[in-house]
Amino acid sequence: MSCLKKSITSIYSKIFFLFIIVHTVNAQYYDLGQDPASLNWNQIKTRNFTVIFPNTIDSLGQQMANTLEYISGFGGKTLDHFPKKIPVILHNQTSISNGMVIWAPKRSELFTTPSQSDEPGDWLSHLAIHEYRHVVQIDKLNRGFTKVLSWFIGEQAIGLILGLHVSTWFLEGDAVVTETALTNAGRGRIPDFEMKLRAQVIEKGLYSYDKAVFGSFKDYIPGPYQLGYQVVAYNRIKYGPQLWSEVLTLIGNNPVRFTPFSRCLKAQCKLNKEGLYKQTLNELAIKWKNQDNKTELTDKSEFATFNTKYYTDYNFPYYLNGNEIFAERKGIDDIYRFVRLDKQGNEKTILIPGNRYHNSISYSNNVIVWDEIEYDHRWENRSYSIIYSYDLQSNKKTKLTSKSRYFSPAINNTNDKIVTVNVNTDNTFNLVILNAQNGEIIRKLPDYKNLYPITPVWSQNDKKIAVIYNSINGKSLAVIDLITETTNILLPFRNTEITQPVFYKNFILYNASYSGISNIYAIDTVTKKQFQVSSARYGVKDHSIDYINNKLIFADYSTNGYRIFEALINEKEWKPIEKVENYSLKLYELIAEQEDKKFEFNNMPDKEYNIEPYNKASNLFKFHSWGPFALSLTNYGYVSPGISILSQNMLSTAFTSVGYEILPNESTGRYYIDFLYKGFCPVLGLRVESGNRADSINNERYVWNQDRITLSMSIPLYFSHGNSFKGISAGMAGTQSFNSDLNSLDYQIHDATTSFGINFSLYHYLKYSEMDIHPRWYQQIL
């Protein structure tokens, strides 16, 4: 009986599986956007990669080719898999830091601009390690039944199995574990990365597995990266790295069973994924509570009572006067906004900014300065970082720069200059001083060994600038003398997270993670002695100083979000750095021991690879998948029975579908070629069809042959400003049809027909919060 039950279950599993395949064909083109048409591209072919990059960044292409080859030697060791060759595309025109791996067609896309919130070490190396681990994870699935399935539907088979059966928390958690174990940095070593999950477990306990994985409209839920890191790392230590290797092996071999991820876990550790989640978090809770009990807290007082119904963060506080502060507010029920608050808890919106990086906000004498993301109107893979200012007295918002790549601007104490980080498209960096009234460049400071500068600030007399420098050896704090243009390195470069310097007398206060919790520290710029200024339960950030009243104000984390606290500055109560204890779990030390070797930035190979032109015209086609359906590109969303072969080139500019389409209503079919090209400003479309058409007149069926060609063109444009998003698209299409074999028809059909149409669409909507299912205000005209 049990054998019969297993057979029936297996049959139903396969039927369900095929049903899912048929119903996922409409998402087989993974289009991340296009780069400007003016770019020309080069490529480097190595043993394991084809690195494709704009021809203006040849040196960066060489660097990444060496980095990727170096990583490939040990990036798959703990999963016992080393994947086949894969293309890697470098995008350097965007101001956003990101990367991803996609499997139809298989490729990795890296966006090279570093973030102002980078962890210690080289950004691109960390990104490459993380994304290469995704390559290892996905390629390891290509075995057993999954490999057989790929013979029938191509590369989309692996993407399908991945999406159906492998939890996002595992994919991202394992990648974070890898970047942490293989380097002396990585997000797993940063206290803020685990802080929100640790606080939730200590104060609110465990949420259900579904709530922890899929989120909530009621409570803040840490993301798959944070949850995944803890679950993957903890159980990799407990059961060994072979646990996750075996899970992926078993899923790839037999993906048609229901819940194979849980079944594979049960085979390895006697728990399904929900049980593993609960066991892990319960055991971590004991360790986190022990850390919590050992943490001694410094005195502080809440600036005001915050009576928010839902989780809300208040960031970047600055004193406006003795009774009021400025802050940035964001809740799960609300969008980002700048607000002013008083000690009675009264709150007033100042303005709603556009899309921000949320790395810094600067304030001085009633003027606020910040940076925003500005997207190109046509090219999704080109964006800028623009500086804005707002005068609280005149209520005037000013756009100071345009098409710039300036990050973390800071206004000086006389409100006439702004220092900002300039990042060029070739990943060279320097600090720039701008006119605070019009954004014009006053002065370019020489770069310091081309190290990446982070969150610069002015001294109280505007003669010096403090800045964090990030290098392959970690982060350091430095002071630049603007008169002599000399740089004084105050801290040795270390793989310890440090951020947000602020001048105070002969000290610089900064945020660091020496205690395993993010706190405020001070360094004497003369003696270089260091002190712990704050000791918080979970973590603090965004400190600023009231120099008149000698008070410190900062954002302190709670399970309801960051809240604003203040404290008197008393140098006699500061703890010498030598007495600071770290009671954190340090999972990173144990997972690092499981690796044969670490990524040594200073041992990076420096091979000179041959650079070849990457011809866009000869690389228009990359056929990657096929299947029992016909997919239209020029009529997006139209899917019908048939058979087709799908192509998408590496630059995501050319999309092709070739096949045979069945017309069920006419009991006929036709061959077709559908081609869409997005590499020019207008998007161009071509569809060619040839086959039979049919109709019934007076219960008599008539069949004739029809050949059709359709040409289309559209120009999509995108706009965003403040809290609104807009888009416009205008296009035209023309179809020429040729009919033949008409002798059997009793009624007249023209030998040739022509049709022509134009279309116009416009949409506008406001930003919406995590709790909003739809925008609160939306318009569309077609």
mmCIF file of C-alpha atoms in Angstrom, residues 179-450:
data_model
loop_
_atom_site.group_PDB
_atom_site.id
_atom_site.type_symbol
_atom_site.label_atom_id
_atom_site.label_comp_id
_atom_site.label_asym_id
_atom_site.label_seq_id
_atom_site.Cartn_x
_atom_site.Cartn_y
_atom_site.Cartn_z
ATOM 1 C CA GLU A 179 32.283 36.193 1.639
ATOM 2 C CA THR A 180 32.770 36.221 5.431
ATOM 3 C CA ALA A 181 34.694 32.940 5.707
ATOM 4 C CA LEU A 182 37.016 33.570 2.750
ATOM 5 C CA THR A 183 38.055 37.097 3.757
ATOM 6 C CA ASN A 184 38.879 39.005 6.915
ATOM 7 C CA ALA A 185 35.839 41.157 6.300
ATOM 8 C CA GLY A 186 32.376 40.313 4.938
ATOM 9 C CA ARG A 187 28.973 41.227 6.321
ATOM 10 C CA GLY A 188 28.966 38.368 8.809
ATOM 11 C CA ARG A 189 31.647 40.218 10.787
ATOM 12 C CA ILE A 190 29.654 43.464 11.055
ATOM 13 C CA PRO A 191 27.486 43.764 14.214
ATOM 14 C CA ASP A 192 24.805 45.833 12.480
ATOM 15 C CA PHE A 193 24.219 42.959 10.077
ATOM 16 C CA GLU A 194 22.898 40.677 12.863
ATOM 17 C CA MET A 195 21.613 43.451 15.129
ATOM 18 C CA LYS A 196 17.972 43.553 14.058
ATOM 19 C CA LEU A 197 17.505 39.794 14.151
ATOM 20 C CA ARG A 198 19.305 39.590 17.516
ATOM 21 C CA ALA A 199 17.080 42.311 18.978
ATOM 22 C CA GLN A 200 13.921 40.635 17.684
ATOM 23 C CA VAL A 201 14.857 37.229 19.125
ATOM 24 C CA ILE A 202 15.812 38.681 22.524
ATOM 25 C CA GLU A 203 12.751 40.897 22.959
ATOM 26 C CA LYS A 204 9.990 39.433 20.780
ATOM 27 C CA GLY A 205 11.089 35.844 20.377
ATOM 28 C CA LEU A 206 10.861 33.764 17.219
ATOM 29 C CA TYR A 207 8.297 34.503 14.565
ATOM 30 C CA SER A 208 6.768 31.628 12.652
ATOM 31 C CA TYR A 209 8.865 30.291 9.792
ATOM 32 C CA ASP A 210 6.441 31.646 7.183
ATOM 33 C CA LYS A 211 6.470 35.092 8.768
ATOM 34 C CA ALA A 212 10.269 35.130 9.042
ATOM 35 C CA VAL A 213 10.673 34.106 5.386
ATOM 36 C CA PHE A 214 7.781 35.855 3.617
ATOM 37 C CA GLY A 215 7.547 39.016 5.729
ATOM 38 C CA SER A 216 4.756 40.834 7.504
ATOM 39 C CA PHE A 217 2.544 43.879 7.127
ATOM 40 C CA LYS A 218 2.506 44.253 10.908
ATOM 41 C CA ASP A 219 6.080 43.773 12.130
ATOM 42 C CA TYR A 220 9.541 44.515 10.800
ATOM 43 C CA ILE A 221 11.169 41.326 9.508
ATOM 44 C CA PRO A 222 14.956 41.100 8.931
ATOM 45 C CA GLY A 223 15.730 40.062 5.367
ATOM 46 C CA PRO A 224 16.904 36.749 3.851
ATOM 47 C CA TYR A 225 20.542 37.848 4.009
ATOM 48 C CA GLN A 226 20.466 38.332 7.795
ATOM 49 C CA LEU A 227 18.344 35.263 8.584
ATOM 50 C CA GLY A 228 20.136 33.114 6.038
ATOM 51 C CA TYR A 229 23.596 33.951 7.328
ATOM 52 C CA GLN A 230 22.733 32.834 10.868
ATOM 53 C CA VAL A 231 20.989 29.607 9.803
ATOM 54 C CA VAL A 232 23.587 28.596 7.203
ATOM 55 C CA ALA A 233 26.629 29.539 9.297
ATOM 56 C CA TYR A 234 25.376 28.023 12.548
ATOM 57 C CA ASN A 235 24.455 24.711 10.961
ATOM 58 C CA ARG A 236 27.556 24.609 8.817
ATOM 59 C CA ILE A 237 29.480 24.736 12.086
ATOM 60 C CA LYS A 238 27.178 22.199 13.750
ATOM 61 C CA TYR A 239 26.876 19.606 10.969
ATOM 62 C CA GLY A 240 29.807 20.509 8.736
ATOM 63 C CA PRO A 241 29.794 22.227 5.314
ATOM 64 C CA GLN A 242 28.773 18.957 3.640
ATOM 65 C CA LEU A 243 25.232 19.567 4.968
ATOM 66 C CA TRP A 244 24.478 22.240 2.368
ATOM 67 C CA SER A 245 26.460 20.465 -0.343
ATOM 68 C CA GLU A 246 24.324 17.346 0.064
ATOM 69 C CA VAL A 247 21.097 19.369 0.117
ATOM 70 C CA LEU A 248 21.843 20.906 -3.304
ATOM 71 C CA THR A 249 22.972 17.538 -4.675
ATOM 72 C CA LEU A 250 19.751 15.809 -3.647
ATOM 73 C CA ILE A 251 17.539 18.624 -4.985
ATOM 74 C CA GLY A 252 19.309 18.558 -8.350
ATOM 75 C CA ASN A 253 19.059 14.773 -8.613
ATOM 76 C CA ASN A 254 15.335 14.574 -7.827
ATOM 77 C CA PRO A 255 13.548 17.931 -7.963
ATOM 78 C CA VAL A 256 10.074 16.595 -8.832
ATOM 79 C CA ARG A 257 9.227 15.570 -5.281
ATOM 80 C CA PHE A 258 7.175 17.913 -3.131
ATOM 81 C CA THR A 259 9.280 20.008 -0.700
ATOM 82 C CA PRO A 260 12.663 18.512 -1.686
ATOM 83 C CA PHE A 261 14.543 21.170 0.318
ATOM 84 C CA SER A 262 12.932 20.010 3.576
ATOM 85 C CA ARG A 263 13.251 16.336 2.608
ATOM 86 C CA CYS A 264 16.959 16.778 1.984
ATOM 87 C CA LEU A 265 17.459 18.533 5.309
ATOM 88 C CA LYS A 266 15.633 15.718 7.076
ATOM 89 C CA ALA A 267 17.944 13.196 5.472
ATOM 90 C CA GLN A 268 20.970 15.128 6.756
ATOM 91 C CA CYS A 269 19.980 16.488 10.170
ATOM 92 C CA LYS A 270 16.537 14.969 10.967
ATOM 93 C CA LEU A 271 14.792 18.353 10.671
ATOM 94 C CA ASN A 272 12.801 20.046 7.929
ATOM 95 C CA LYS A 273 13.523 23.681 7.097
ATOM 96 C CA GLU A 274 10.989 24.973 9.647
ATOM 97 C CA GLY A 275 12.425 22.751 12.369
ATOM 98 C CA LEU A 276 15.970 23.776 11.487
ATOM 99 C CA TYR A 277 14.961 27.449 11.629
ATOM 100 C CA LYS A 278 13.399 27.065 15.088
ATOM 101 C CA GLN A 279 16.251 25.024 16.507
ATOM 102 C CA THR A 280 18.868 27.447 15.188
ATOM 103 C CA LEU A 281 17.189 30.599 16.458
ATOM 104 C CA ASN A 282 16.386 29.058 19.842
ATOM 105 C CA GLU A 283 20.025 28.087 20.337
ATOM 106 C CA LEU A 284 21.246 31.469 19.105
ATOM 107 C CA ALA A 285 18.790 33.154 21.483
ATOM 108 C CA ILE A 286 20.569 31.611 24.479
ATOM 109 C CA LYS A 287 23.945 32.870 23.257
ATOM 110 C CA TRP A 288 22.616 36.334 22.356
ATOM 111 C CA LYS A 289 20.938 36.713 25.751
ATOM 112 C CA ASN A 290 24.226 35.812 27.412
ATOM 113 C CA GLN A 291 25.917 38.569 25.396
ATOM 114 C CA ASP A 292 23.080 40.911 26.336
ATOM 115 C CA ASN A 293 23.502 40.189 30.061
ATOM 116 C CA LYS A 294 27.222 40.989 29.927
ATOM 117 C CA THR A 295 26.772 44.315 28.138
ATOM 118 C CA GLU A 296 27.116 47.351 30.426
ATOM 119 C CA LEU A 297 25.048 50.310 29.219
ATOM 120 C CA THR A 298 26.014 53.966 29.375
ATOM 121 C CA ASP A 299 23.622 56.702 30.495
ATOM 122 C CA LYS A 300 21.329 58.279 27.927
ATOM 123 C CA SER A 301 17.863 59.809 27.743
ATOM 124 C CA GLU A 302 15.256 59.641 24.988
ATOM 125 C CA PHE A 303 14.895 62.976 23.236
ATOM 126 C CA ALA A 304 11.110 62.612 23.027
ATOM 127 C CA THR A 305 8.403 59.993 23.321
ATOM 128 C CA PHE A 306 7.778 58.397 19.946
ATOM 129 C CA ASN A 307 4.242 57.055 19.741
ATOM 130 C CA THR A 308 4.382 55.338 16.371
ATOM 131 C CA LYS A 309 2.012 52.448 15.763
ATOM 132 C CA TYR A 310 4.388 50.504 13.502
ATOM 133 C CA TYR A 311 8.116 49.965 13.240
ATOM 134 C CA THR A 312 9.727 53.337 12.430
ATOM 135 C CA ASP A 313 13.338 54.468 12.107
ATOM 136 C CA TYR A 314 14.524 57.966 12.991
ATOM 137 C CA ASN A 315 17.975 58.513 11.474
ATOM 138 C CA PHE A 316 20.542 61.320 11.137
ATOM 139 C CA PRO A 317 19.431 63.563 14.033
ATOM 140 C CA TYR A 318 20.772 67.117 14.310
ATOM 141 C CA TYR A 319 19.940 69.783 16.891
ATOM 142 C CA LEU A 320 18.025 72.701 15.412
ATOM 143 C CA ASN A 321 17.839 74.378 18.817
ATOM 144 C CA GLY A 322 17.575 73.269 22.435
ATOM 145 C CA ASN A 323 14.034 71.966 21.969
ATOM 146 C CA GLU A 324 13.946 70.792 18.339
ATOM 147 C CA ILE A 325 15.847 68.399 16.144
ATOM 148 C CA PHE A 326 15.964 67.456 12.478
ATOM 149 C CA ALA A 327 15.844 63.764 11.482
ATOM 150 C CA GLU A 328 15.047 61.443 8.610
ATOM 151 C CA ARG A 329 12.047 59.213 9.289
ATOM 152 C CA LYS A 330 11.020 55.950 7.635
ATOM 153 C CA GLY A 331 8.451 53.392 8.784
ATOM 154 C CA ILE A 332 7.025 50.211 7.322
ATOM 155 C CA ASP A 333 3.770 52.188 7.012
ATOM 156 C CA ASP A 334 5.346 55.336 5.592
ATOM 157 C CA ILE A 335 7.914 56.520 3.042
ATOM 158 C CA TYR A 336 11.154 58.352 3.801
ATOM 159 C CA ARG A 337 10.676 61.973 4.842
ATOM 160 C CA PHE A 338 12.640 64.742 6.543
ATOM 161 C CA VAL A 339 10.983 65.870 9.776
ATOM 162 C CA ARG A 340 11.455 68.248 12.681
ATOM 163 C CA LEU A 341 10.644 67.053 16.177
ATOM 164 C CA ASP A 342 10.378 68.725 19.543
ATOM 165 C CA LYS A 343 10.753 67.284 23.048
ATOM 166 C CA GLN A 344 6.975 67.043 23.418
ATOM 167 C CA GLY A 345 6.849 64.554 20.569
ATOM 168 C CA ASN A 346 5.317 66.958 18.045
ATOM 169 C CA GLU A 347 6.428 66.170 14.523
ATOM 170 C CA LYS A 348 6.243 68.128 11.265
ATOM 171 C CA THR A 349 7.263 67.067 7.769
ATOM 172 C CA ILE A 350 9.876 69.299 6.170
ATOM 173 C CA LEU A 351 9.973 67.611 2.764
ATOM 174 C CA ILE A 352 9.903 64.224 1.055
ATOM 175 C CA PRO A 353 13.217 63.561 -0.713
ATOM 176 C CA GLY A 354 13.684 61.475 -3.830
ATOM 177 C CA ASN A 355 15.422 58.095 -3.908
ATOM 178 C CA ARG A 356 18.364 58.218 -1.512
ATOM 179 C CA TYR A 357 21.403 56.151 -0.661
ATOM 180 C CA HIS A 358 20.788 56.645 3.106
ATOM 181 C CA ASN A 359 24.504 56.855 3.915
ATOM 182 C CA SER A 360 24.599 60.395 5.254
ATOM 183 C CA ILE A 361 22.789 63.698 5.662
ATOM 184 C CA SER A 362 24.617 66.907 6.536
ATOM 185 C CA TYR A 363 23.236 69.891 8.457
ATOM 186 C CA SER A 364 24.629 73.303 9.392
ATOM 187 C CA ASN A 365 22.925 76.566 10.384
ATOM 188 C CA ASN A 366 19.455 75.800 8.972
ATOM 189 C CA VAL A 367 20.739 74.194 5.771
ATOM 190 C CA ILE A 368 20.336 70.483 4.997
ATOM 191 C CA VAL A 369 22.459 68.797 2.305
ATOM 192 C CA TRP A 370 22.029 65.257 0.921
ATOM 193 C CA ASP A 371 22.457 63.135 -2.204
ATOM 194 C CA GLU A 372 19.793 61.476 -4.351
ATOM 195 C CA ILE A 373 19.728 58.917 -7.130
ATOM 196 C CA GLU A 374 18.771 60.358 -10.509
ATOM 197 C CA TYR A 375 17.988 57.840 -13.229
ATOM 198 C CA ASP A 376 18.713 58.279 -16.883
ATOM 199 C CA HIS A 377 15.527 58.938 -18.868
ATOM 200 C CA ARG A 378 16.218 56.066 -21.274
ATOM 201 C CA TRP A 379 19.006 53.755 -20.075
ATOM 202 C CA GLU A 380 18.210 51.696 -16.985
ATOM 203 C CA ASN A 381 21.895 50.927 -16.401
ATOM 204 C CA ARG A 382 22.918 54.575 -16.197
ATOM 205 C CA SER A 383 22.180 56.673 -13.129
ATOM 206 C CA TYR A 384 23.716 59.572 -11.248
ATOM 207 C CA SER A 385 24.197 60.816 -7.714
ATOM 208 C CA ILE A 386 22.919 64.375 -7.376
ATOM 209 C CA ILE A 387 23.373 66.836 -4.500
ATOM 210 C CA TYR A 388 20.446 68.810 -3.100
ATOM 211 C CA SER A 389 20.188 71.414 -0.368
ATOM 212 C CA TYR A 390 17.234 72.767 1.610
ATOM 213 C CA ASP A 391 17.084 76.038 3.543
ATOM 214 C CA LEU A 392 14.818 75.716 6.585
ATOM 215 C CA GLN A 393 14.331 79.496 6.817
ATOM 216 C CA SER A 394 13.348 80.170 3.205
ATOM 217 C CA ASN A 395 11.845 76.667 2.666
ATOM 218 C CA LYS A 396 13.782 76.517 -0.590
ATOM 219 C CA LYS A 397 15.021 73.261 -2.111
ATOM 220 C CA THR A 398 17.945 73.620 -4.536
ATOM 221 C CA LYS A 399 19.376 71.108 -6.970
ATOM 222 C CA LEU A 400 23.100 71.816 -6.855
ATOM 223 C CA THR A 401 24.514 69.322 -9.369
ATOM 224 C CA SER A 402 23.355 67.499 -12.469
ATOM 225 C CA LYS A 403 24.522 64.212 -14.012
ATOM 226 C CA SER A 404 27.153 63.975 -11.283
ATOM 227 C CA ARG A 405 28.592 61.069 -9.323
ATOM 228 C CA TYR A 406 28.942 62.784 -5.944
ATOM 229 C CA PHE A 407 28.293 60.876 -2.721
ATOM 230 C CA SER A 408 27.939 61.755 0.987
ATOM 231 C CA PRO A 409 28.074 65.568 0.711
ATOM 232 C CA ALA A 410 28.867 67.543 3.894
ATOM 233 C CA ILE A 411 28.313 71.276 4.303
ATOM 234 C CA ASN A 412 30.795 73.363 6.253
ATOM 235 C CA ASN A 413 30.072 75.554 9.280
ATOM 236 C CA THR A 414 29.800 78.801 7.297
ATOM 237 C CA ASN A 415 27.418 77.264 4.746
ATOM 238 C CA ASP A 416 29.492 78.262 1.734
ATOM 239 C CA LYS A 417 31.281 74.986 0.857
ATOM 240 C CA ILE A 418 30.400 71.318 0.469
ATOM 241 C CA VAL A 419 32.894 68.458 0.492
ATOM 242 C CA THR A 420 31.822 65.325 -1.327
ATOM 243 C CA VAL A 421 33.164 62.018 -2.647
ATOM 244 C CA ASN A 422 33.568 61.902 -6.421
ATOM 245 C CA VAL A 423 33.547 58.437 -8.032
ATOM 246 C CA ASN A 424 34.539 58.223 -11.680
ATOM 247 C CA THR A 425 33.239 55.537 -14.020
ATOM 248 C CA ASP A 426 36.683 53.885 -14.022
ATOM 249 C CA ASN A 427 36.502 53.535 -10.212
ATOM 250 C CA THR A 428 39.036 56.228 -9.438
ATOM 251 C CA PHE A 429 38.115 58.433 -6.491
ATOM 252 C CA ASN A 430 38.820 61.802 -4.946
ATOM 253 C CA LEU A 431 37.297 64.433 -2.677
ATOM 254 C CA VAL A 432 35.831 67.549 -4.269
ATOM 255 C CA ILE A 433 34.874 70.865 -2.644
ATOM 256 C CA LEU A 434 31.846 72.569 -4.196
ATOM 257 C CA ASN A 435 30.246 75.972 -3.924
ATOM 258 C CA ALA A 436 27.271 75.463 -1.611
ATOM 259 C CA GLN A 437 25.174 77.996 -3.519
ATOM 260 C CA ASN A 438 25.476 76.697 -7.079
ATOM 261 C CA GLY A 439 27.364 73.356 -6.927
ATOM 262 C CA GLU A 440 30.343 74.573 -8.976
ATOM 263 C CA ILE A 441 33.698 72.969 -8.278
ATOM 264 C CA ILE A 442 35.941 75.121 -6.105
ATOM 265 C CA ARG A 443 38.711 72.639 -5.511
ATOM 266 C CA LYS A 444 39.660 69.053 -6.223
ATOM 267 C CA LEU A 445 41.691 67.401 -3.506
ATOM 268 C CA PRO A 446 44.373 64.956 -4.664
ATOM 269 C CA ASP A 447 43.439 61.341 -4.142
ATOM 270 C CA TYR A 448 45.220 59.451 -1.368
ATOM 271 C CA LYS A 449 46.699 56.347 -3.032
ATOM 272 C CA ASN A 450 43.347 56.047 -4.846
#
